[in-house]
PDB file of C-alpha atoms (C1' of nucleotides) in Angstrom:
ATOM      1  CA  MET S 447      -4.834   4.439   2.325  1.00  0.00           C
ATOM      2  CA  ARG S 448      -5.412   5.671   5.785  1.00  0.00           C
ATOM      3  CA  ASN S 449      -4.585   8.435   8.170  1.00  0.00           C
ATOM      4  CA  SER S 450      -1.221   7.374   9.518  1.00  0.00           C
ATOM      5  CA  SER S 451       0.431   9.124  12.433  1.00  0.00           C
ATOM      6  CA  ALA S 452       3.873   8.210  11.162  1.00  0.00           C
ATOM      7  CA  ASP S 453       3.088   9.864   7.852  1.00  0.00           C
ATOM      8  CA  GLN S 454       1.846  12.986   9.615  1.00  0.00           C
ATOM      9  CA  LEU S 455       4.936  13.220  11.725  1.00  0.00           C
ATOM     10  CA  ILE S 456       7.235  12.870   8.763  1.00  0.00           C
ATOM     11  CA  LEU S 457       5.387  15.496   6.783  1.00  0.00           C
ATOM     12  CA  GLU S 458       5.577  17.919   9.691  1.00  0.00           C
ATOM     13  CA  THR S 459       9.246  17.215  10.137  1.00  0.00           C
ATOM     14  CA  LEU S 460       9.977  17.869   6.507  1.00  0.00           C
ATOM     15  CA  GLY S 461       7.778  20.940   6.585  1.00  0.00           C
ATOM     16  CA  LYS S 462       9.859  22.592   9.281  1.00  0.00           C
ATOM     17  CA  GLN S 463      12.984  21.906   7.339  1.00  0.00           C
ATOM     18  CA  LYS S 464      14.253  24.097   4.586  1.00  0.00           C
ATOM     19  CA  SER S 465      16.974  21.773   3.433  1.00  0.00           C
ATOM     20  CA  HIS S 466      16.887  18.154   2.386  1.00  0.00           C
ATOM     21  CA  LEU S 467      17.128  15.266   4.818  1.00  0.00           C
ATOM     22  CA  THR S 468      18.368  11.721   4.468  1.00  0.00           C
ATOM     23  CA  SER S 469      16.104   8.887   5.518  1.00  0.00           C
ATOM     24  CA  HIS S 470      18.190   8.353   8.573  1.00  0.00           C
ATOM     25  CA  GLN S 471      18.005  11.986   9.579  1.00  0.00           C
ATOM     26  CA  ILE S 472      14.272  11.785   9.211  1.00  0.00           C
ATOM     27  CA  TYR S 473      14.171   8.715  11.362  1.00  0.00           C
ATOM     28  CA  GLU S 474      16.174  10.474  14.036  1.00  0.00           C
ATOM     29  CA  ALA S 475      14.018  13.579  14.003  1.00  0.00           C
ATOM     30  CA  VAL S 476      10.816  11.602  14.183  1.00  0.00           C
ATOM     31  CA  HIS S 477      12.227   9.343  16.842  1.00  0.00           C
ATOM     32  CA  LEU S 478      12.869  12.346  19.033  1.00  0.00           C
ATOM     33  CA  ARG S 479       9.255  13.343  19.047  1.00  0.00           C
ATOM     34  CA  LEU S 480       7.829   9.846  19.286  1.00  0.00           C
ATOM     35  CA  PRO S 481      10.456   7.449  20.591  1.00  0.00           C
ATOM     36  CA  ALA S 482       8.016   4.552  20.569  1.00  0.00           C
ATOM     37  CA  LEU S 483       7.855   4.598  16.812  1.00  0.00           C
ATOM     38  CA  ASN S 484       9.696   1.708  15.233  1.00  0.00           C
ATOM     39  CA  PRO S 485      12.397   2.313  12.623  1.00  0.00           C
ATOM     40  CA  SER S 486      10.716   0.073  10.118  1.00  0.00           C
ATOM     41  CA  THR S 487       7.512   2.054  10.507  1.00  0.00           C
ATOM     42  CA  VAL S 488       9.322   5.254   9.700  1.00  0.00           C
ATOM     43  CA  TYR S 489      11.099   3.838   6.683  1.00  0.00           C
ATOM     44  CA  ARG S 490       7.897   2.321   5.379  1.00  0.00           C
ATOM     45  CA  ALA S 491       5.965   5.525   5.886  1.00  0.00           C
ATOM     46  CA  LEU S 492       8.627   7.423   4.007  1.00  0.00           C
ATOM     47  CA  ASP S 493       8.336   4.975   1.149  1.00  0.00           C
ATOM     48  CA  ARG S 494       4.633   5.460   1.089  1.00  0.00           C
ATOM     49  CA  LEU S 495       4.851   9.228   0.962  1.00  0.00           C
ATOM     50  CA  VAL S 496       7.276   9.090  -1.924  1.00  0.00           C
ATOM     51  CA  ASN S 497       4.962   6.777  -3.847  1.00  0.00           C
ATOM     52  CA  GLN S 498       2.055   9.076  -3.181  1.00  0.00           C
ATOM     53  CA  GLY S 499       4.065  11.942  -4.548  1.00  0.00           C
ATOM     54  CA  LYS S 500       3.860  13.934  -1.337  1.00  0.00           C
ATOM     55  CA  VAL S 501       7.575  13.668  -0.805  1.00  0.00           C
ATOM     56  CA  THR S 502      10.335  13.969  -3.359  1.00  0.00           C
ATOM     57  CA  VAL S 503      13.534  12.000  -3.218  1.00  0.00           C
ATOM     58  CA  SER S 504      16.760  12.876  -4.955  1.00  0.00           C
ATOM     59  CA  ASP S 505      20.412  12.066  -5.039  1.00  0.00           C
ATOM     60  CA  MET S 506      22.492  15.107  -4.298  1.00  0.00           C
ATOM     61  CA  GLY S 507      25.743  13.242  -4.546  1.00  0.00           C
ATOM     62  CA  LEU S 508      26.217  12.610  -0.871  1.00  0.00           C
ATOM     63  CA  GLY S 509      26.239   8.952  -0.045  1.00  0.00           C
ATOM     64  CA  ALA S 510      22.532   8.797   0.536  1.00  0.00           C
ATOM     65  CA  ALA S 511      19.311   9.934  -1.080  1.00  0.00           C
ATOM     66  CA  VAL S 512      17.670  13.016   0.361  1.00  0.00           C
ATOM     67  CA  PHE S 513      14.010  13.812   0.883  1.00  0.00           C
ATOM     68  CA  GLU S 514      11.925  16.950   0.878  1.00  0.00           C
ATOM     69  CA  LEU S 515       8.277  17.951   0.668  1.00  0.00           C
ATOM     70  CA  THR S 516       7.112  18.004  -2.910  1.00  0.00           C
ATOM     71  CA  GLY S 517       6.969  21.695  -3.689  1.00  0.00           C
ATOM     72  CA  GLU S 518       4.437  23.408  -5.884  1.00  0.00           C
ATOM     73  CA  LYS S 519       7.080  24.530  -8.311  1.00  0.00           C
ATOM     74  CA  PRO S 520       9.770  22.304  -9.726  1.00  0.00           C
ATOM     75  CA  HIS S 521      13.293  23.347  -8.890  1.00  0.00           C
ATOM     76  CA  HIS S 522      16.656  21.997  -9.902  1.00  0.00           C
ATOM     77  CA  HIS S 523      20.255  22.048  -8.794  1.00  0.00           C
ATOM     78  CA  LEU S 524      23.782  22.104 -10.039  1.00  0.00           C
ATOM     79  CA  VAL S 525      26.144  20.389  -7.648  1.00  0.00           C
ATOM     80  CA  CYS S 526      29.865  21.034  -7.855  1.00  0.00           C
ATOM     81  CA  GLN S 527      31.920  17.886  -7.445  1.00  0.00           C
ATOM     82  CA  GLY S 528      34.904  19.959  -6.505  1.00  0.00           C
ATOM     83  CA  CYS S 529      33.732  22.196  -3.681  1.00  0.00           C
ATOM     84  CA  GLY S 530      30.259  20.841  -3.122  1.00  0.00           C
ATOM     85  CA  HIS S 531      28.632  24.156  -3.839  1.00  0.00           C
ATOM     86  CA  ILE S 532      24.985  23.980  -4.858  1.00  0.00           C
ATOM     87  CA  THR S 533      23.406  26.301  -7.392  1.00  0.00           C
ATOM     88  CA  LEU S 534      19.699  26.669  -7.944  1.00  0.00           C
ATOM     89  CA  ILE S 535      18.602  26.401 -11.556  1.00  0.00           C
ATOM     90  CA  ALA S 536      15.635  28.481 -12.555  1.00  0.00           C
ATOM     91  CA  ASP S 537      12.802  26.220 -13.641  1.00  0.00           C
ATOM     92  CA  ASP S 538      12.272  28.049 -16.895  1.00  0.00           C
ATOM     93  CA  GLN S 539      15.675  26.767 -17.973  1.00  0.00           C
ATOM     94  CA  ILE S 540      14.376  23.244 -17.682  1.00  0.00           C
ATOM     95  CA  ALA S 541      10.664  23.451 -18.349  1.00  0.00           C
ATOM     96  CA  PRO S 542      10.929  23.734 -22.153  1.00  0.00           C
ATOM     97  CA  LEU S 543      12.978  20.556 -22.307  1.00  0.00           C
ATOM     98  CA  ILE S 544      10.428  18.732 -20.211  1.00  0.00           C
ATOM     99  CA  SER S 545       7.491  19.718 -22.353  1.00  0.00           C
ATOM    100  CA  ASN S 546       9.425  18.819 -25.462  1.00  0.00           C
ATOM    101  CA  LEU S 547      10.124  15.368 -24.144  1.00  0.00           C
ATOM    102  CA  GLU S 548       6.520  14.961 -23.091  1.00  0.00           C
ATOM    103  CA  LYS S 549       5.440  15.806 -26.585  1.00  0.00           C
ATOM    104  CA  ASN S 550       7.971  13.655 -28.390  1.00  0.00           C
ATOM    105  CA  TYR S 551       7.620  10.600 -26.213  1.00  0.00           C
ATOM    106  CA  HIS S 552       3.974  10.903 -25.208  1.00  0.00           C
ATOM    107  CA  TYR S 553       4.972  10.970 -21.604  1.00  0.00           C
ATOM    108  CA  LYS S 554       3.658  12.730 -18.537  1.00  0.00           C
ATOM    109  CA  ILE S 555       6.841  13.553 -16.644  1.00  0.00           C
ATOM    110  CA  LYS S 556       6.682  13.615 -12.876  1.00  0.00           C
ATOM    111  CA  THR S 557      10.301  14.324 -12.036  1.00  0.00           C
ATOM    112  CA  ASN S 558      10.361  17.758 -10.520  1.00  0.00           C
ATOM    113  CA  HIS S 559      13.845  17.930  -9.161  1.00  0.00           C
ATOM    114  CA  LEU S 560      16.776  17.490 -11.457  1.00  0.00           C
ATOM    115  CA  VAL S 561      20.273  17.347 -10.060  1.00  0.00           C
ATOM    116  CA  LEU S 562      23.202  17.811 -12.383  1.00  0.00           C
ATOM    117  CA  PHE S 563      26.783  17.229 -11.316  1.00  0.00           C
ATOM    118  CA  GLY S 564      29.829  18.978 -12.611  1.00  0.00           C
ATOM    119  CA  PHE S 565      32.415  21.595 -11.771  1.00  0.00           C
ATOM    120  CA  CYS S 566      31.811  25.232 -11.043  1.00  0.00           C
ATOM    121  CA  GLU S 567      33.949  27.981 -12.515  1.00  0.00           C
ATOM    122  CA  LYS S 568      36.488  28.026  -9.702  1.00  0.00           C
ATOM    123  CA  CYS S 569      36.930  24.298  -9.530  1.00  0.00           C
ATOM    124  CA  GLN S 570      37.480  23.959 -13.256  1.00  0.00           C
ATOM    125  CA  ASP S 571      40.653  25.988 -12.933  1.00  0.00           C
ATOM    126  CA  THR S 572      41.899  23.935 -10.032  1.00  0.00           C
ATOM    127  CA  ALA S 573      41.366  20.674 -11.859  1.00  0.00           C
TER     128      ALA S 573
ATOM    129  CA  MET T1177      46.125   5.468  -7.229  1.00  0.00           C
ATOM    130  CA  ARG T1178      47.301   2.015  -7.955  1.00  0.00           C
ATOM    131  CA  ASN T1179      46.524  -1.035  -9.991  1.00  0.00           C
ATOM    132  CA  SER T1180      43.875  -2.735  -7.910  1.00  0.00           C
ATOM    133  CA  SER T1181      42.630  -6.217  -8.692  1.00  0.00           C
ATOM    134  CA  ALA T1182      39.260  -5.442  -7.192  1.00  0.00           C
ATOM    135  CA  ASP T1183      38.900  -2.518  -9.554  1.00  0.00           C
ATOM    136  CA  GLN T1184      39.839  -4.676 -12.519  1.00  0.00           C
ATOM    137  CA  LEU T1185      37.352  -7.332 -11.600  1.00  0.00           C
ATOM    138  CA  ILE T1186      34.546  -4.848 -11.216  1.00  0.00           C
ATOM    139  CA  LEU T1187      35.320  -3.214 -14.528  1.00  0.00           C
ATOM    140  CA  GLU T1188      35.323  -6.576 -16.270  1.00  0.00           C
ATOM    141  CA  THR T1189      32.081  -7.555 -14.630  1.00  0.00           C
ATOM    142  CA  LEU T1190      30.403  -4.364 -15.727  1.00  0.00           C
ATOM    143  CA  GLY T1191      31.868  -4.739 -19.175  1.00  0.00           C
ATOM    144  CA  LYS T1192      30.195  -8.067 -19.754  1.00  0.00           C
ATOM    145  CA  GLN T1193      26.893  -6.646 -18.669  1.00  0.00           C
ATOM    146  CA  LYS T1194      24.616  -4.746 -20.925  1.00  0.00           C
ATOM    147  CA  SER T1195      22.195  -3.647 -18.261  1.00  0.00           C
ATOM    148  CA  HIS T1196      22.787  -1.820 -15.024  1.00  0.00           C
ATOM    149  CA  LEU T1197      23.727  -3.525 -11.782  1.00  0.00           C
ATOM    150  CA  THR T1198      23.191  -2.616  -8.158  1.00  0.00           C
ATOM    151  CA  SER T1199      26.154  -2.509  -5.824  1.00  0.00           C
ATOM    152  CA  HIS T1200      25.023  -5.715  -4.239  1.00  0.00           C
ATOM    153  CA  GLN T1201      24.701  -7.478  -7.577  1.00  0.00           C
ATOM    154  CA  ILE T1202      28.200  -6.363  -8.369  1.00  0.00           C
ATOM    155  CA  TYR T1203      29.428  -7.687  -5.077  1.00  0.00           C
ATOM    156  CA  GLU T1204      27.806 -11.040  -5.790  1.00  0.00           C
ATOM    157  CA  ALA T1205      29.231 -11.320  -9.280  1.00  0.00           C
ATOM    158  CA  VAL T1206      32.718 -10.401  -8.156  1.00  0.00           C
ATOM    159  CA  HIS T1207      32.460 -12.678  -5.160  1.00  0.00           C
ATOM    160  CA  LEU T1208      31.764 -15.604  -7.463  1.00  0.00           C
ATOM    161  CA  ARG T1209      35.003 -15.148  -9.294  1.00  0.00           C
ATOM    162  CA  LEU T1210      37.104 -14.280  -6.285  1.00  0.00           C
ATOM    163  CA  PRO T1211      35.411 -15.487  -3.116  1.00  0.00           C
ATOM    164  CA  ALA T1212      38.287 -14.363  -0.968  1.00  0.00           C
ATOM    165  CA  LEU T1213      37.525 -10.744  -1.727  1.00  0.00           C
ATOM    166  CA  ASN T1214      35.989  -8.941   1.188  1.00  0.00           C
ATOM    167  CA  PRO T1215      32.667  -7.097   0.813  1.00  0.00           C
ATOM    168  CA  SER T1216      34.130  -3.875   2.075  1.00  0.00           C
ATOM    169  CA  THR T1217      36.869  -4.092  -0.498  1.00  0.00           C
ATOM    170  CA  VAL T1218      34.338  -4.401  -3.274  1.00  0.00           C
ATOM    171  CA  TYR T1219      32.224  -1.524  -2.035  1.00  0.00           C
ATOM    172  CA  ARG T1220      35.258   0.665  -1.609  1.00  0.00           C
ATOM    173  CA  ALA T1221      36.578  -0.198  -5.056  1.00  0.00           C
ATOM    174  CA  LEU T1222      33.209   0.661  -6.552  1.00  0.00           C
ATOM    175  CA  ASP T1223      33.296   4.002  -4.803  1.00  0.00           C
ATOM    176  CA  ARG T1224      36.718   4.649  -6.178  1.00  0.00           C
ATOM    177  CA  LEU T1225      35.702   3.865  -9.733  1.00  0.00           C
ATOM    178  CA  VAL T1226      32.764   6.205  -9.525  1.00  0.00           C
ATOM    179  CA  ASN T1227      34.956   8.986  -8.226  1.00  0.00           C
ATOM    180  CA  GLN T1228      37.420   8.376 -11.012  1.00  0.00           C
ATOM    181  CA  GLY T1229      34.594   8.672 -13.489  1.00  0.00           C
ATOM    182  CA  LYS T1230      35.124   5.200 -14.872  1.00  0.00           C
ATOM    183  CA  VAL T1231      31.781   4.045 -13.603  1.00  0.00           C
ATOM    184  CA  THR T1232      28.499   5.901 -13.665  1.00  0.00           C
ATOM    185  CA  VAL T1233      25.884   5.592 -10.978  1.00  0.00           C
ATOM    186  CA  SER T1234      22.222   6.449 -11.332  1.00  0.00           C
ATOM    187  CA  ASP T1235      18.921   6.005  -9.649  1.00  0.00           C
ATOM    188  CA  MET T1236      16.505   4.199 -11.910  1.00  0.00           C
ATOM    189  CA  GLY T1237      13.713   4.224  -9.392  1.00  0.00           C
ATOM    190  CA  LEU T1238      14.303   0.769  -8.008  1.00  0.00           C
ATOM    191  CA  GLY T1239      15.193   0.778  -4.400  1.00  0.00           C
ATOM    192  CA  ALA T1240      18.885   1.008  -5.054  1.00  0.00           C
ATOM    193  CA  ALA T1241      21.321   2.907  -7.216  1.00  0.00           C
ATOM    194  CA  VAL T1242      22.604   1.136 -10.298  1.00  0.00           C
ATOM    195  CA  PHE T1243      26.046   1.174 -11.867  1.00  0.00           C
ATOM    196  CA  GLU T1244      27.396   0.874 -15.387  1.00  0.00           C
ATOM    197  CA  LEU T1245      30.588   1.555 -17.248  1.00  0.00           C
ATOM    198  CA  THR T1246      30.845   5.165 -18.231  1.00  0.00           C
ATOM    199  CA  GLY T1247      30.028   5.146 -21.921  1.00  0.00           C
ATOM    200  CA  GLU T1248      31.552   7.366 -24.550  1.00  0.00           C
ATOM    201  CA  LYS T1249      28.233   8.915 -25.410  1.00  0.00           C
ATOM    202  CA  PRO T1250      25.787  10.267 -22.855  1.00  0.00           C
ATOM    203  CA  HIS T1251      22.435   8.556 -22.826  1.00  0.00           C
ATOM    204  CA  HIS T1252      19.277   9.160 -20.886  1.00  0.00           C
ATOM    205  CA  HIS T1253      16.122   7.373 -19.861  1.00  0.00           C
ATOM    206  CA  LEU T1254      12.458   7.856 -19.283  1.00  0.00           C
ATOM    207  CA  VAL T1255      11.139   5.483 -16.653  1.00  0.00           C
ATOM    208  CA  CYS T1256       7.412   4.811 -16.388  1.00  0.00           C
ATOM    209  CA  GLN T1257       6.199   4.731 -12.805  1.00  0.00           C
ATOM    210  CA  GLY T1258       3.190   2.752 -13.889  1.00  0.00           C
ATOM    211  CA  CYS T1259       4.552  -0.202 -15.807  1.00  0.00           C
ATOM    212  CA  GLY T1260       8.269   0.254 -15.261  1.00  0.00           C
ATOM    213  CA  HIS T1261       8.972   0.505 -18.951  1.00  0.00           C
ATOM    214  CA  ILE T1262      12.204   2.240 -19.876  1.00  0.00           C
ATOM    215  CA  THR T1263      12.638   4.453 -22.913  1.00  0.00           C
ATOM    216  CA  LEU T1264      15.941   5.644 -24.259  1.00  0.00           C
ATOM    217  CA  ILE T1265      16.147   9.352 -24.896  1.00  0.00           C
ATOM    218  CA  ALA T1266      18.319  10.444 -27.759  1.00  0.00           C
ATOM    219  CA  ASP T1267      21.184  12.550 -26.498  1.00  0.00           C
ATOM    220  CA  ASP T1268      20.516  15.342 -28.940  1.00  0.00           C
ATOM    221  CA  GLN T1269      17.289  15.967 -27.072  1.00  0.00           C
ATOM    222  CA  ILE T1270      19.285  16.742 -23.977  1.00  0.00           C
ATOM    223  CA  ALA T1271      22.607  18.055 -25.202  1.00  0.00           C
ATOM    224  CA  PRO T1272      21.357  21.568 -26.060  1.00  0.00           C
ATOM    225  CA  LEU T1273      20.016  22.012 -22.568  1.00  0.00           C
ATOM    226  CA  ILE T1274      23.307  20.942 -21.089  1.00  0.00           C
ATOM    227  CA  SER T1275      25.374  23.349 -23.120  1.00  0.00           C
ATOM    228  CA  ASN T1276      22.947  26.134 -22.334  1.00  0.00           C
ATOM    229  CA  LEU T1277      23.308  25.511 -18.646  1.00  0.00           C
ATOM    230  CA  GLU T1278      27.066  25.321 -18.953  1.00  0.00           C
ATOM    231  CA  LYS T1279      27.067  28.692 -20.633  1.00  0.00           C
ATOM    232  CA  ASN T1280      24.632  30.382 -18.262  1.00  0.00           C
ATOM    233  CA  TYR T1281      26.112  29.068 -15.056  1.00  0.00           C
ATOM    234  CA  HIS T1282      29.760  28.768 -16.074  1.00  0.00           C
ATOM    235  CA  TYR T1283      29.687  25.101 -15.259  1.00  0.00           C
ATOM    236  CA  LYS T1284      31.346  22.049 -16.703  1.00  0.00           C
ATOM    237  CA  ILE T1285      28.621  19.429 -16.392  1.00  0.00           C
ATOM    238  CA  LYS T1286      29.687  15.857 -15.843  1.00  0.00           C
ATOM    239  CA  THR T1287      26.317  14.178 -15.501  1.00  0.00           C
ATOM    240  CA  ASN T1288      25.957  11.931 -18.503  1.00  0.00           C
ATOM    241  CA  HIS T1289      22.927   9.903 -17.587  1.00  0.00           C
ATOM    242  CA  LEU T1290      19.678  11.622 -16.843  1.00  0.00           C
ATOM    243  CA  VAL T1291      16.729   9.628 -15.597  1.00  0.00           C
ATOM    244  CA  LEU T1292      13.296  11.165 -15.730  1.00  0.00           C
ATOM    245  CA  PHE T1293      10.271   9.565 -14.111  1.00  0.00           C
ATOM    246  CA  GLY T1294       6.702   9.818 -15.271  1.00  0.00           C
ATOM    247  CA  PHE T1295       3.930   7.919 -16.981  1.00  0.00           C
ATOM    248  CA  CYS T1296       3.949   6.495 -20.465  1.00  0.00           C
ATOM    249  CA  GLU T1297       1.020   6.869 -22.801  1.00  0.00           C
ATOM    250  CA  LYS T1298      -0.735   3.690 -21.717  1.00  0.00           C
ATOM    251  CA  CYS T1299      -0.335   4.278 -18.024  1.00  0.00           C
ATOM    252  CA  GLN T1300      -1.683   7.797 -18.243  1.00  0.00           C
ATOM    253  CA  ASP T1301      -5.033   6.412 -19.336  1.00  0.00           C
ATOM    254  CA  THR T1302      -5.092   3.853 -16.555  1.00  0.00           C
ATOM    255  CA  ALA T1303      -4.403   6.446 -13.900  1.00  0.00           C
TER     256      ALA T1303
ATOM    257  C1'  DC K1458      68.269  -4.274  -4.081  1.00  0.00           C
ATOM    258  C1'  DA K1459      66.638  -2.000   0.104  1.00  0.00           C
ATOM    259  C1'  DT K1460      63.708   1.630   1.904  1.00  0.00           C
ATOM    260  C1'  DT K1461      59.837   4.390   2.357  1.00  0.00           C
ATOM    261  C1'  DA K1462      55.446   6.414   1.603  1.00  0.00           C
ATOM    262  C1'  DT K1463      50.980   5.458   0.244  1.00  0.00           C
ATOM    263  C1'  DA K1464      47.230   2.843  -1.531  1.00  0.00           C
ATOM    264  C1'  DA K1465      44.515  -1.247  -1.087  1.00  0.00           C
ATOM    265  C1'  DT K1466      42.798  -4.939   1.666  1.00  0.00           C
ATOM    266  C1'  DG K1467      40.984  -7.812   5.474  1.00  0.00           C
ATOM    267  C1'  DC K1468      38.586  -8.184   9.547  1.00  0.00           C
ATOM    268  C1'  DA K1469      35.308  -7.254  12.982  1.00  0.00           C
ATOM    269  C1'  DA K1470      32.043  -4.256  14.749  1.00  0.00           C
ATOM    270  C1'  DA K1471      28.717  -0.809  14.091  1.00  0.00           C
ATOM    271  C1'  DT K1472      25.143   1.085  11.526  1.00  0.00           C
ATOM    272  C1'  DC K1473      21.498   1.429   8.489  1.00  0.00           C
ATOM    273  C1'  DT K1474      17.689  -0.593   6.089  1.00  0.00           C
ATOM    274  C1'  DT K1475      14.606  -4.262   4.690  1.00  0.00           C
ATOM    275  C1'  DT K1476      11.605  -8.189   5.396  1.00  0.00           C
ATOM    276  C1'  DG K1477       8.241 -11.688   7.186  1.00  0.00           C
ATOM    277  C1'  DC K1478       4.852 -12.341  10.121  1.00  0.00           C
ATOM    278  C1'  DA K1479       1.635 -11.519  13.722  1.00  0.00           C
ATOM    279  C1'  DA K1480      -1.030  -8.111  16.118  1.00  0.00           C
ATOM    280  C1'  DT K1481      -3.423  -3.867  15.905  1.00  0.00           C
ATOM    281  C1'  DT K1482      -5.938  -0.088  14.159  1.00  0.00           C
ATOM    282  C1'  DG K1483      -8.800   2.927  11.280  1.00  0.00           C
ATOM    283  C1'  DC K1484     -12.486   3.242   8.060  1.00  0.00           C
ATOM    284  C1'  DG K1485     -16.392   2.074   5.434  1.00  0.00           C
ATOM    285  C1'  DA K1486     -20.391  -0.882   5.093  1.00  0.00           C
ATOM    286  C1'  DT K1487     -24.052  -3.079   7.361  1.00  0.00           C
TER     287       DT K1487
ATOM    288  C1'  DA W1102     -22.717   0.375  17.343  1.00  0.00           C
ATOM    289  C1'  DT W1103     -20.718  -3.576  15.235  1.00  0.00           C
ATOM    290  C1'  DC W1104     -18.374  -6.197  11.684  1.00  0.00           C
ATOM    291  C1'  DG W1105     -14.975  -7.103   8.420  1.00  0.00           C
ATOM    292  C1'  DC W1106     -11.417  -5.688   5.303  1.00  0.00           C
ATOM    293  C1'  DA W1107      -7.273  -3.762   4.358  1.00  0.00           C
ATOM    294  C1'  DA W1108      -3.699  -0.640   5.879  1.00  0.00           C
ATOM    295  C1'  DT W1109      -0.458   0.264   9.429  1.00  0.00           C
ATOM    296  C1'  DT W1110       2.522  -0.996  13.028  1.00  0.00           C
ATOM    297  C1'  DG W1111       5.763  -3.573  16.095  1.00  0.00           C
ATOM    298  C1'  DC W1112       9.079  -6.886  16.690  1.00  0.00           C
ATOM    299  C1'  DA W1113      12.851  -9.667  15.728  1.00  0.00           C
ATOM    300  C1'  DA W1114      15.863 -11.371  12.440  1.00  0.00           C
ATOM    301  C1'  DA W1115      18.218 -10.971   8.227  1.00  0.00           C
ATOM    302  C1'  DG W1116      20.606  -8.355   5.001  1.00  0.00           C
ATOM    303  C1'  DA W1117      23.299  -4.682   3.123  1.00  0.00           C
ATOM    304  C1'  DT W1118      26.648  -1.177   3.680  1.00  0.00           C
ATOM    305  C1'  DT W1119      30.020   1.620   6.204  1.00  0.00           C
ATOM    306  C1'  DT W1120      33.796   2.457   9.377  1.00  0.00           C
ATOM    307  C1'  DG W1121      38.120   2.170  12.176  1.00  0.00           C
ATOM    308  C1'  DC W1122      42.147   0.101  12.569  1.00  0.00           C
ATOM    309  C1'  DA W1123      45.857  -3.068  11.692  1.00  0.00           C
ATOM    310  C1'  DT W1124      48.169  -5.405   7.913  1.00  0.00           C
ATOM    311  C1'  DT W1125      49.814  -6.145   3.362  1.00  0.00           C
ATOM    312  C1'  DA W1126      51.225  -4.941  -1.101  1.00  0.00           C
ATOM    313  C1'  DT W1127      52.658  -1.704  -4.708  1.00  0.00           C
ATOM    314  C1'  DA W1128      55.331   1.759  -6.860  1.00  0.00           C
ATOM    315  C1'  DA W1129      58.611   5.132  -6.632  1.00  0.00           C
ATOM    316  C1'  DT W1130      63.069   6.520  -4.838  1.00  0.00           C
ATOM    317  C1'  DG W1131      67.687   6.309  -3.375  1.00  0.00           C
TER     318       DG W1131
END
DNA sequence: CATTATAATGCAAATCTTTGCAATTGCGAT
DNA sequence: ATCGCAATTGCAAAGATTTGCATTATAATG
């Protein structure tokens, strides 16, 4: 592994961003700052960063996967399929489950961003 | 909503399949049995079925999302990022967490297939 | 049975993403 | 400083998926 300028650029881009970005949004952002960069380079760099664990990818129920910098602390989300509202789940709600599974299955779990879909209070009434 | 032949075909295809299929694999299978069917029709039908809850989509860590018939019972998986091995997680390991979250956040959770990534016992040693 | 509203489909174009291969570049070893 | 290996990149083509719009088919209604 080597010091790649594409990787750097992507990390910076994600760093400035508080929300999640799709791969295409990332490509666009990076392309703005370095138009010479080839699409395939960006997509491959993104792949690389995910494999290295520097970037986290998750499906938030939009058509496409979204990316973010891997944070220090795990965090999780509830996504309402009715109104699209997103609720943050405190990690201590999830952490015990994770360590249980690790114990029972002799696993070291890397997933640090769970996304659960469902219906929030309001939208349950509507449906 | 209406009785769509594309929908039927997709449901049958998934029914005969014990493992998960990518959208493209589904397109190929359906295309074999009804070559006249347009790709966009298949992709749109698949979308529809997911929205109707008849089909479940999940990211198993391959490049693409995979689809399966929505089962009666939730089931979950551990996926090893080292060797790719997949372990079934008993639902009673997960169910308590789900009902807790539903209580605490006033949510009705629909997600019925959790996928957690990590490293199995063997691959932890290697890494 | 005819009519109408709406859902599903086909088609073609656009878009997004991946892939193979050749050329380049960075990094460690000499 | 140079050499050589392996990683990164560019390019072009292929592949996969989405979209807009016109057309067709279905189901409900009168």
